[in-house]
């Protein structure tokens, strides 16, 4: 069991669906959504939210700065 | 009265720059204006006023250093000679497009190409019609003496900042190299950081405080509508210059039947020409444009009402003559406009000019009236 | 723990720096430019340099860099950013001035300006984005295009007999006594981004300490120009670009001292 739990908030409309965050996620939390945003991009989202450890790798690699990350100690 | 000295035109440019509170000079050596940077380097103004002097790796770099420094709202300048100005033309276009004030000096030599190091006025078109790309104008001052090399440095900066537009002193190798008596301007301090922010903080890259929006200095605008608006704003500015900044000197024009038009070195030759022609009984006057842009159209139109002819005297194949023709045409006058000049670094002599005048206007001189054609 | 319990201000660990404004960047999805812009903005914010910083934007894809970071900016002509930065920095030595240039801008049309600015040891930071291609004009060959690499002007791959060799300009820059810190980084993984940020921070500090020119090359991707997905581009870069342009510090000294390795 991970010591930390995290949550990723993707600004859906700013995301360009490049998928770099999906590739950077060590826990395979993120995926590109079936749906598209207003610009027609398959935006990134937390497919497996429970697996997030809040490592912020996704935010660090995001070229469009559309990711905010929260982290809390696992209860 | 200020300090009086015997100096070369190029040396005076350097001295005047230091004394008028110039913040920086960026240049590259080229004959016949190398004394400008040589004088500055020997004077070491950074110890005295804090003025920066830097020898760039090329004219291309020098003008871009001016572009960068001018964007910060300070008084900066460069100088070069014809081939160097060609290289700088890209940067000058950017400076005009970004609406930055700065002072440029062209101590002209003969072209085209590497040409010659002797004096010339063949960069008239390049200077007043725009050497670089796009619809832009420089404020162009044409000194005819070493004294004016001094006076136009401060005036050039004043006009450049008034209109946020590059100004150019268009001299030639003779004015740059000759030694004359000059009364130097009194020294003014450089603007303080606070003064720069107060005067130019609304557009200059002075560093963004929390209290204002960021300043972006650019000539780029991808939106065609806005780019057209930018161009219209530039054109408005140029019309204002045409209304307010025309400078010229009229010499014995009041009763003149023939008007010599000449600037810079040629205007000195023509002063003597007027004397010689008057001694022969010819009613000849001299109009000396001091600003080549804005061009003194209005006075030419006035003179065209009674003059029989205009003769443009140039050290080129005849460039300014086209602007005189335009003014005379706009005046609805049938006064004849012609040109006489020498090229390749040769300065016409007063005798040559009198002979040219008599030959070109032989019809008018014989009959005493305008020739209709 | 429910997601809503995690998403609370006290648990915030990563967010956009306020120095980056809300304009959506014009870059293609996955472009390295966005990451490097972000690092610069974060560092200017963290080092409290907003009022001192003047950025010089190039011609190339990053021509609009000035739209995104809230500092004063100037847009240079193609290749001339180092000369523009020289003018700004010389006349305002208290400011922090940086240029942001691509490979066409810095290593082709602007070779003279970058060499001489670095040789004079101008107190500026140079960020050099090397993605081996001209992105903005549609994917033509750059001086850094790898041998055999297909671009729109080398449709059969770069032929070194015809086009010359991919230029390792950062290695040349490191030889110049005016430079203090010369490094080659990348931003293709989270670890690489963190390392790149440390390098840029050090480079900025060197400029503030007036040690001379600091030069940070970022080996980057251009997935549109390379015609690959962003993720595949990162992998291709790792396999092809980085072996030719190996990462790491090339020089760490102060100007005038020769300790280049």
XYZ file of C-alpha atoms in Angstrom:
709
model
C 0.000 0.000 0.000
C 1.363 3.364 -1.038
C 2.183 5.889 1.678
C 0.569 8.695 -0.294
C -2.576 9.073 -2.290
C -2.809 11.609 -5.053
C -5.264 13.238 -7.364
C -4.693 14.790 -10.758
C -6.904 17.564 -12.054
C -6.628 18.071 -15.806
C -7.903 21.304 -17.310
C -9.913 19.460 -19.901
C -10.255 22.377 -22.313
C -6.546 23.315 -22.267
C -5.354 19.738 -22.729
C -4.189 18.922 -26.258
C -4.212 15.159 -25.713
C -0.528 14.693 -26.484
C -0.368 11.718 -24.152
C 3.020 12.586 -22.687
C 1.553 12.521 -19.158
C 0.025 9.118 -19.786
C 3.455 7.816 -20.739
C 5.118 9.511 -17.752
C 2.751 8.104 -15.135
C 4.476 5.307 -13.184
C 1.192 3.899 -11.883
C -0.775 3.930 -15.172
C -3.366 6.219 -13.636
C -3.893 8.428 -16.651
C -5.373 7.732 -20.053
C -6.743 9.700 -22.956
C -10.521 9.958 -22.802
C -12.798 8.487 -25.445
C -14.555 11.831 -25.614
C -13.028 14.963 -27.049
C -12.868 18.483 -25.675
C -14.008 21.678 -27.381
C -10.935 21.645 -29.635
C -11.427 18.032 -30.616
C -8.627 16.590 -28.518
C -8.933 13.350 -26.560
C -8.063 14.892 -23.227
C -6.176 13.204 -20.425
C -8.059 11.987 -17.350
C -7.637 9.738 -14.319
C -8.750 6.350 -15.544
C -7.571 4.582 -12.408
C -7.871 7.289 -9.775
C -7.217 4.974 -6.846
C -3.714 4.183 -8.086
C -2.436 7.785 -8.036
C 0.440 8.446 -5.618
C 0.706 12.174 -6.351
C 4.235 11.917 -7.757
C 3.577 14.956 -10.040
C 5.442 13.420 -13.002
C 2.424 14.123 -15.177
C 2.430 17.791 -14.259
C 6.180 18.115 -14.729
C 6.145 16.776 -18.288
C 2.934 18.521 -19.395
C 3.832 21.053 -22.131
C 0.554 22.912 -21.736
C 0.601 23.275 -17.960
C -2.943 21.990 -17.693
C -2.326 19.585 -14.819
C -2.701 20.328 -11.114
C -1.717 17.657 -8.596
C -2.794 17.089 -4.976
C -1.266 14.662 -2.528
C -2.285 13.499 0.913
C -1.000 10.953 3.387
C -2.812 7.674 2.974
C -5.220 7.144 5.804
C 29.183 80.312 -25.845
C 30.191 76.672 -25.668
C 33.638 75.254 -26.068
C 35.095 76.020 -29.531
C 37.431 73.513 -31.163
C 38.908 72.521 -34.503
C 37.675 68.993 -35.140
C 36.825 66.396 -37.768
C 33.135 65.807 -38.471
C 33.353 62.192 -37.343
C 35.094 63.144 -34.099
C 32.403 65.723 -33.426
C 29.691 63.061 -33.756
C 31.382 61.128 -30.971
C 31.874 64.176 -28.784
C 28.307 65.348 -29.310
C 26.970 61.900 -28.424
C 28.765 61.925 -25.080
C 27.694 65.498 -24.352
C 24.025 64.963 -25.160
C 23.686 62.159 -22.623
C 23.722 59.258 -25.059
C 23.528 55.899 -23.237
C 25.167 53.668 -25.768
C 26.961 53.382 -29.092
C 27.300 50.111 -30.988
C 29.299 50.107 -34.204
C 31.563 48.364 -36.637
C 34.557 49.929 -38.386
C 34.125 51.152 -41.954
C 35.828 53.923 -43.901
C 35.146 56.887 -43.977
C 33.518 56.978 -40.513
C 35.794 54.848 -38.326
C 36.851 57.899 -36.311
C 33.448 57.933 -34.609
C 34.095 54.746 -32.652
C 37.831 55.422 -32.398
C 37.121 58.760 -30.731
C 34.573 57.221 -28.393
C 36.920 54.413 -27.370
C 39.729 56.895 -26.723
C 37.413 59.163 -24.713
C 36.220 56.232 -22.521
C 32.871 57.883 -21.754
C 31.898 54.959 -19.505
C 34.180 56.493 -16.891
C 32.663 59.940 -17.322
C 28.942 59.562 -18.049
C 28.422 55.809 -17.955
C 27.841 55.674 -21.715
C 28.408 52.206 -23.154
C 30.563 51.848 -26.284
C 30.886 48.453 -27.931
C 32.537 47.253 -31.116
C 30.201 44.665 -32.595
C 31.173 41.715 -34.780
C 29.326 43.140 -37.794
C 26.967 45.902 -38.827
C 24.187 43.331 -38.574
C 25.014 42.760 -34.921
C 25.570 46.469 -34.252
C 22.120 47.499 -35.436
C 20.523 44.657 -33.478
C 22.369 45.775 -30.353
C 20.892 49.221 -31.010
C 17.477 47.575 -31.447
C 17.821 45.812 -28.090
C 19.172 48.806 -26.205
C 16.684 51.242 -27.772
C 13.830 49.020 -26.625
C 14.814 49.747 -23.037
C 13.897 53.421 -23.542
C 17.427 54.803 -23.550
C 19.332 56.991 -26.014
C 21.400 54.771 -28.288
C 23.068 55.197 -31.630
C 25.227 53.653 -34.303
C 27.145 54.972 -37.277
C 28.346 53.412 -40.471
C 28.941 54.085 -44.137
C 26.983 52.991 -47.182
C 27.776 49.238 -47.469
C 27.352 48.947 -43.706
C 24.002 50.708 -43.832
C 22.864 48.174 -46.442
C 23.678 45.435 -43.951
C 21.856 47.297 -41.205
C 18.731 47.795 -43.266
C 17.010 44.686 -41.918
C 17.483 45.910 -38.374
C 16.418 49.453 -39.255
C 13.163 48.082 -40.646
C 12.575 46.177 -37.387
C 13.335 49.305 -35.350
C 10.902 51.367 -37.412
C 8.299 48.587 -37.233
C 8.646 48.310 -33.471
C 8.499 52.131 -33.219
C 11.744 52.616 -31.354
C 13.705 55.865 -31.156
C 17.399 55.757 -31.973
C 20.000 57.727 -33.881
C 21.703 56.343 -36.994
C 24.502 57.988 -38.925
C 25.471 57.265 -42.518
C 28.736 58.882 -43.610
C 28.171 58.022 -47.249
C 30.749 56.653 -49.671
C 30.387 55.846 -53.348
C 28.724 52.664 -54.535
C 27.289 50.389 -55.720
C 28.918 47.378 -54.122
C 32.200 47.980 -52.385
C 32.427 51.102 -54.563
C 34.875 53.620 -53.225
C 35.764 55.214 -49.916
C 35.321 58.715 -51.348
C 32.272 60.858 -50.521
C 28.941 60.306 -52.222
C 25.249 61.066 -51.851
C 24.043 58.003 -53.697
C 22.222 56.593 -50.646
C 19.499 59.245 -50.901
C 16.908 56.780 -52.195
C 17.942 54.127 -49.672
C 17.584 56.629 -46.861
C 14.445 58.588 -47.690
C 12.485 55.926 -49.525
C 13.309 53.131 -47.088
C 16.375 50.917 -47.354
C 14.727 47.934 -45.745
C 11.418 46.176 -46.313
C 7.989 47.557 -45.574
C 6.372 50.993 -45.516
C 8.498 52.979 -43.122
C 10.275 56.318 -43.009
C 13.329 57.600 -41.219
C 13.656 61.174 -40.026
C 16.634 62.255 -42.137
C 18.920 65.165 -41.266
C 21.566 66.233 -43.796
C 24.440 68.202 -42.237
C 26.528 70.457 -44.452
C 29.141 71.421 -41.874
C 31.047 70.061 -38.935
C 28.943 72.366 -36.761
C 25.806 70.590 -37.929
C 27.407 67.219 -37.163
C 27.394 68.505 -33.588
C 23.936 70.071 -33.640
C 22.099 67.196 -35.323
C 23.082 64.591 -32.733
C 20.954 66.221 -30.057
C 18.265 67.217 -32.578
C 18.208 63.696 -33.999
C 17.604 62.181 -30.566
C 14.972 64.797 -29.792
C 12.997 64.029 -32.957
C 13.503 60.273 -32.585
C 11.951 60.282 -29.117
C 9.252 62.778 -30.093
C 7.963 60.415 -32.780
C 9.304 57.082 -31.468
C 11.014 56.602 -34.790
C 14.607 56.098 -35.906
C 16.362 59.271 -37.062
C 19.329 59.305 -39.401
C 22.084 61.819 -39.945
C 22.885 61.460 -43.643
C 26.377 62.872 -43.995
C 29.026 62.038 -46.546
C 32.718 61.255 -46.469
C 33.683 64.895 -46.984
C 31.667 66.169 -44.015
C 32.927 63.265 -41.905
C 36.572 63.795 -42.738
C 36.842 67.588 -42.961
C 38.111 69.675 -40.051
C 36.299 72.855 -39.142
C 35.702 75.123 -36.236
C 32.880 73.822 -34.099
C 31.118 75.143 -31.045
C 30.443 72.063 -28.969
C 27.211 71.642 -27.080
C 27.200 71.861 -23.302
C 27.055 68.523 -21.523
C 23.732 67.131 -20.393
C 23.476 64.267 -17.920
C 22.166 60.903 -19.065
C 18.611 60.137 -18.061
C 18.347 58.448 -14.702
C 16.576 55.104 -14.397
C 13.573 56.927 -12.939
C 13.515 59.415 -15.823
C 13.623 56.588 -18.365
C 10.686 54.869 -16.659
C 8.775 58.131 -16.417
C 9.330 59.111 -20.065
C 9.245 55.722 -21.763
C 7.941 53.225 -19.218
C 4.675 52.809 -21.077
C 6.358 50.955 -23.942
C 9.986 50.200 -23.028
C 11.393 46.937 -21.664
C 12.351 48.402 -18.317
C 11.416 45.222 -16.411
C 7.801 44.462 -15.536
C 6.678 45.657 -12.120
C 3.463 44.309 -10.595
C 1.829 47.673 -11.300
C 1.759 47.484 -15.085
C 1.131 44.997 -17.861
C 4.133 43.500 -19.583
C 5.687 45.507 -22.390
C 6.348 43.621 -25.610
C 8.564 45.243 -28.201
C 7.865 43.663 -31.560
C 7.086 44.442 -35.169
C 5.151 41.193 -35.563
C 1.374 41.141 -35.896
C -0.244 38.087 -37.444
C -3.715 39.611 -37.629
C -3.952 41.416 -40.974
C -6.517 43.888 -39.737
C -4.369 44.911 -36.807
C -1.245 44.988 -38.977
C -3.004 47.381 -41.325
C -3.960 49.517 -38.339
C -0.311 49.554 -37.271
C 0.667 50.729 -40.743
C -2.000 53.425 -40.729
C -0.689 54.620 -37.369
C 2.840 54.828 -38.808
C 1.531 56.783 -41.787
C -0.264 59.224 -39.468
C 3.011 59.736 -37.676
C 4.814 60.396 -40.961
C 2.162 62.963 -41.972
C 2.732 64.738 -38.640
C 6.453 64.828 -39.331
C 5.730 66.293 -42.766
C 3.607 69.003 -41.159
C 5.894 69.896 -38.296
C 9.493 68.942 -38.892
C 10.535 70.247 -42.302
C 13.792 72.150 -42.082
C 15.618 73.915 -44.891
C 17.768 76.927 -45.645
C 16.993 79.285 -48.544
C 19.946 81.306 -49.808
C 19.266 84.250 -52.170
C 16.051 82.644 -53.377
C 13.828 85.738 -53.115
C 14.531 87.122 -56.563
C 15.985 83.938 -58.044
C 14.947 82.738 -61.499
C 16.939 79.545 -61.128
C 17.019 77.530 -57.940
C 19.846 75.180 -57.173
C 18.743 72.466 -54.778
C 21.522 70.714 -52.907
C 22.225 69.204 -49.506
C 25.345 68.315 -47.561
C 28.658 68.765 -49.338
C 26.961 69.769 -52.609
C 25.216 72.661 -50.868
C 28.615 74.097 -49.926
C 29.701 73.885 -53.548
C 26.456 75.571 -54.592
C 26.938 78.514 -52.252
C 30.028 79.397 -54.234
C 28.132 78.660 -57.445
C 25.459 81.201 -56.504
C 28.166 83.809 -55.897
C 29.830 83.108 -59.253
C 26.535 83.026 -61.157
C 25.336 86.266 -59.556
C 28.646 87.875 -60.535
C 27.790 86.930 -64.124
C 24.348 88.495 -63.712
C 22.385 85.276 -63.414
C 19.635 85.347 -60.812
C 20.436 82.119 -59.009
C 19.482 81.018 -55.516
C 20.127 77.941 -53.419
C 17.638 75.838 -51.502
C 19.321 73.535 -49.012
C 17.039 70.831 -47.604
C 18.139 70.098 -44.035
C 15.529 67.415 -43.520
C 15.547 65.071 -46.528
C 12.591 63.304 -44.958
C 10.299 65.093 -44.389
C 11.235 66.732 -47.704
C 10.699 70.512 -48.040
C 7.951 70.199 -50.674
C 6.084 73.290 -49.617
C 8.888 75.784 -50.187
C 9.690 74.165 -53.536
C 6.037 74.563 -54.550
C 6.165 78.231 -53.556
C 9.407 78.827 -55.428
C 8.028 76.961 -58.447
C 5.417 79.675 -58.959
C 7.995 82.157 -60.196
C 11.228 80.238 -60.794
C 12.093 79.352 -64.376
C 13.949 76.247 -63.417
C 15.348 74.028 -60.677
C 18.684 72.287 -60.839
C 19.351 69.495 -58.397
C 23.052 69.188 -57.675
C 23.967 65.794 -56.305
C 26.868 63.441 -55.809
C 24.807 60.683 -57.407
C 23.159 59.870 -60.742
C 20.228 62.101 -59.802
C 18.006 60.913 -56.970
C 16.673 63.939 -55.066
C 15.749 65.435 -58.449
C 12.775 63.060 -58.520
C 11.360 64.534 -55.310
C 11.832 68.060 -56.669
C 9.969 67.052 -59.841
C 7.120 65.706 -57.745
C 6.850 68.947 -55.778
C 6.941 71.093 -58.942
C 4.354 68.842 -60.576
C 2.101 69.111 -57.513
C 2.470 72.900 -57.702
C 1.096 72.785 -61.251
C 4.169 74.656 -62.394
C 5.908 74.162 -65.719
C 9.254 75.218 -64.307
C 11.844 72.845 -65.664
C 13.617 70.522 -63.234
C 16.925 68.996 -64.133
C 19.964 67.488 -62.507
C 23.700 67.828 -62.549
C 26.078 65.752 -60.528
C 29.222 63.687 -60.294
C 29.650 60.133 -59.074
C 32.271 57.712 -57.931
C 33.473 59.893 -55.085
C 33.937 63.071 -57.134
C 32.644 66.360 -55.761
C 31.368 68.745 -58.455
C 33.180 72.103 -58.640
C 31.368 75.466 -58.582
C 32.652 76.192 -62.118
C 31.193 72.901 -63.374
C 27.866 73.730 -61.791
C 27.726 77.231 -63.360
C 28.550 75.694 -66.756
C 25.884 73.023 -66.291
C 23.329 75.640 -65.309
C 24.061 77.757 -68.382
C 23.929 74.762 -70.699
C 20.824 73.111 -69.271
C 18.842 76.327 -69.040
C 20.187 77.960 -72.217
C 16.653 78.310 -73.625
C 15.277 79.994 -70.509
C 18.365 82.187 -70.262
C 17.939 83.300 -73.886
C 14.229 84.068 -73.749
C 13.736 84.873 -70.037
C 10.512 82.878 -69.784
C 9.521 79.345 -68.908
C 9.768 76.946 -71.762
C 6.536 75.091 -72.350
C 6.924 71.452 -73.226
C -9.762 8.169 0.548
C -12.211 9.883 -1.758
C -10.809 12.112 -4.466
C -12.690 15.110 -3.118
C -10.884 14.650 0.194
C -7.528 14.794 -1.588
C -8.315 17.843 -3.730
C -7.911 20.478 -1.051
C -5.659 23.545 -1.004
C -3.499 22.094 1.765
C -2.731 19.047 -0.397
C -1.705 21.020 -3.481
C 1.690 19.822 -4.696
C 1.860 20.958 -8.304
C 0.229 23.787 -10.189
C 0.864 26.277 -12.930
C 3.123 29.174 -11.959
C 1.301 32.526 -11.978
C 3.960 33.910 -14.324
C 2.495 31.775 -17.102
C -0.709 33.437 -18.199
C -3.896 31.703 -19.325
C -3.278 32.076 -23.065
C -3.277 28.626 -24.617
C 0.100 28.088 -26.246
C 0.064 27.863 -30.029
C 2.457 24.913 -30.018
C 1.492 21.503 -31.375
C 0.426 18.881 -28.823
C 3.435 17.475 -26.985
C 5.894 20.146 -28.139
C 8.958 20.577 -25.932
C 8.691 24.363 -26.110
C 5.817 24.369 -23.614
C 7.869 22.511 -21.025
C 10.870 24.804 -21.372
C 8.646 27.901 -21.225
C 7.191 26.520 -18.023
C 10.614 25.918 -16.477
C 11.700 29.457 -17.277
C 8.508 30.931 -15.854
C 8.790 28.815 -12.701
C 12.389 29.848 -12.133
C 11.781 33.546 -12.767
C 8.962 33.311 -10.223
C 10.920 31.239 -7.699
C 14.016 33.437 -7.967
C 11.893 36.605 -7.758
C 13.220 38.022 -11.016
C 10.073 39.261 -12.743
C 10.973 42.946 -12.464
C 14.566 42.353 -13.586
C 13.967 40.010 -16.487
C 13.925 40.908 -20.175
C 13.302 38.012 -22.541
C 14.372 38.039 -26.169
C 12.193 35.917 -28.440
C 13.535 34.484 -31.713
C 12.062 33.807 -35.121
C 10.819 30.254 -35.330
C 8.018 28.415 -33.556
C 8.841 30.228 -30.324
C 8.418 33.633 -31.976
C 5.352 34.083 -29.760
C 7.093 33.104 -26.519
C 6.347 36.660 -25.389
C 2.652 35.895 -25.264
C 2.947 33.381 -22.440
C 5.377 34.522 -19.746
C 4.470 37.728 -17.912
C 7.721 39.645 -18.187
C 8.934 42.373 -20.537
C 9.931 40.938 -23.896
C 11.506 41.921 -27.161
C 11.091 40.117 -30.453
C 14.355 39.829 -32.397
C 15.004 39.360 -36.098
C 15.911 35.826 -37.185
C 19.196 34.832 -35.560
C 19.893 38.218 -33.998
C 18.656 37.546 -30.478
C 22.186 37.400 -28.960
C 22.983 40.856 -30.407
C 19.669 42.239 -29.164
C 20.326 40.731 -25.726
C 23.837 42.222 -25.785
C 22.369 45.677 -26.360
C 19.894 45.263 -23.508
C 22.339 43.723 -21.053
C 25.216 46.103 -21.739
C 23.119 49.167 -21.237
C 21.141 47.730 -18.301
C 23.637 45.567 -16.414
C 21.260 45.156 -13.478
C 18.694 43.309 -15.583
C 18.554 39.579 -16.165
C 18.454 39.062 -19.930
C 17.916 35.782 -21.714
C 17.473 34.680 -25.311
C 15.319 31.763 -26.359
C 16.358 30.382 -29.736
C 15.812 27.365 -31.925
C 18.370 25.497 -33.992
C 17.692 27.328 -37.246
C 17.844 30.673 -35.485
C 20.925 30.007 -33.370
C 22.973 27.492 -35.365
C 22.268 28.641 -38.911
C 21.324 32.240 -39.632
C 22.544 33.541 -36.268
C 25.888 31.741 -35.976
C 27.950 34.933 -35.964
C 25.817 36.610 -33.319
C 25.782 33.646 -30.908
C 29.507 32.975 -31.286
C 30.485 36.567 -30.620
C 28.045 37.172 -27.786
C 29.400 34.033 -26.086
C 32.971 34.993 -26.886
C 32.516 38.419 -25.312
C 31.079 36.675 -22.288
C 27.886 38.712 -22.276
C 26.044 38.248 -19.013
C 23.064 36.595 -20.598
C 21.387 33.204 -20.536
C 20.922 31.452 -23.853
C 18.261 28.763 -24.103
C 18.856 26.722 -27.245
C 16.074 24.412 -28.372
C 17.514 21.742 -30.660
C 14.899 19.607 -32.354
C 16.832 19.081 -35.565
C 14.286 20.711 -37.832
C 12.700 24.002 -38.894
C 9.294 23.665 -37.281
C 7.532 26.905 -38.124
C 8.213 26.948 -41.852
C 7.061 23.373 -42.280
C 9.775 20.924 -41.343
C 12.827 21.780 -43.443
C 16.389 20.687 -42.730
C 18.129 22.450 -39.868
C 21.886 22.608 -39.261
C 21.320 20.053 -36.496
C 19.274 17.600 -38.608
C 20.806 14.142 -38.187
C 22.458 12.309 -41.059
C 19.814 10.360 -42.958
C 16.963 12.204 -41.235
C 14.026 12.947 -43.498
C 12.797 16.536 -43.674
C 10.851 18.412 -46.329
C 14.079 19.670 -47.924
C 15.897 16.350 -47.437
C 13.100 14.032 -48.583
C 15.549 11.178 -49.028
C 17.326 11.859 -45.775
C 20.145 14.272 -44.985
C 23.045 13.507 -47.281
C 26.194 14.837 -45.677
C 27.979 15.129 -49.041
C 25.251 17.474 -50.205
C 24.201 19.170 -46.972
C 27.159 18.913 -44.646
C 27.125 17.456 -41.176
C 24.793 17.943 -38.210
C 26.341 20.764 -36.241
C 27.255 20.289 -32.593
C 27.278 23.994 -31.961
C 27.127 23.653 -28.182
C 30.496 21.901 -28.268
C 31.888 24.900 -30.158
C 30.309 27.316 -27.697
C 31.950 25.476 -24.799
C 35.362 26.257 -26.315
C 34.809 30.003 -26.049
C 36.427 31.625 -23.022
C 33.469 33.968 -22.566
C 31.096 31.201 -21.532
C 30.831 30.097 -17.930
C 28.318 27.284 -17.942
C 27.515 25.203 -21.002
C 25.234 22.226 -20.744
C 23.031 19.975 -22.847
C 19.769 18.792 -21.342
C 16.434 17.361 -22.451
C 12.815 17.408 -21.269
C 11.524 14.061 -22.491
C 10.945 12.452 -19.090
C 9.979 13.793 -15.672
C 13.519 13.119 -14.428
C 15.008 14.955 -17.423
C 12.697 17.936 -16.859
C 13.764 18.162 -13.204
C 17.432 17.977 -14.186
C 16.947 20.567 -16.907
C 15.318 22.887 -14.393
C 18.312 22.567 -12.058
C 20.604 23.410 -14.975
C 18.627 26.479 -15.995
C 18.539 27.615 -12.377
C 22.294 27.337 -12.136
C 22.644 29.162 -15.454
C 20.438 32.021 -14.249
C 22.406 32.276 -11.009
C 25.640 32.466 -13.015
C 24.234 35.351 -15.035
C 23.170 37.142 -11.864
C 26.660 36.555 -10.467
C 28.135 38.029 -13.699
C 30.183 34.959 -14.459
C 29.760 35.257 -18.236
C 27.455 33.668 -20.766
C 25.466 30.633 -19.681
C 24.236 28.346 -22.419
C 21.641 25.615 -22.015
C 20.869 23.417 -25.003
C 17.665 21.445 -24.679
C 17.506 18.488 -27.066
C 13.865 18.552 -28.025
C 11.234 16.964 -30.175
C 9.188 18.312 -33.050
C 6.564 15.635 -33.441
C 4.761 17.467 -36.256
C 7.972 17.956 -38.209
C 9.180 14.457 -37.421
C 5.737 13.078 -38.266
C 5.402 10.937 -35.144
C 3.200 10.971 -32.075
C 4.573 12.955 -29.126
C 5.325 9.787 -27.185
C 7.034 8.150 -30.173
C 9.004 11.352 -30.740
C 10.383 11.173 -27.227
C 11.472 7.592 -27.847
C 12.980 8.441 -31.245
C 14.852 11.321 -29.676
C 16.259 9.048 -26.987
C 17.400 6.511 -29.563
C 18.693 8.867 -32.258
C 19.230 12.443 -31.087
C 20.768 11.839 -27.677
C 23.514 9.460 -28.920
C 24.667 12.225 -31.325
C 23.977 15.045 -28.876
C 24.881 13.437 -25.534
C 23.429 15.081 -22.432
C 25.410 16.628 -19.613
C 27.483 19.611 -18.555
C 30.275 20.550 -20.955
C 31.722 23.403 -18.983
C 31.261 24.858 -15.535
C 33.582 27.727 -14.661
C 33.655 31.500 -14.804
C 34.467 33.429 -17.944
C 38.110 33.664 -18.910
C 38.994 30.505 -17.017
C 39.699 27.426 -19.088
C 38.339 24.403 -17.328
C 36.316 23.043 -20.209
C 36.246 19.325 -20.191
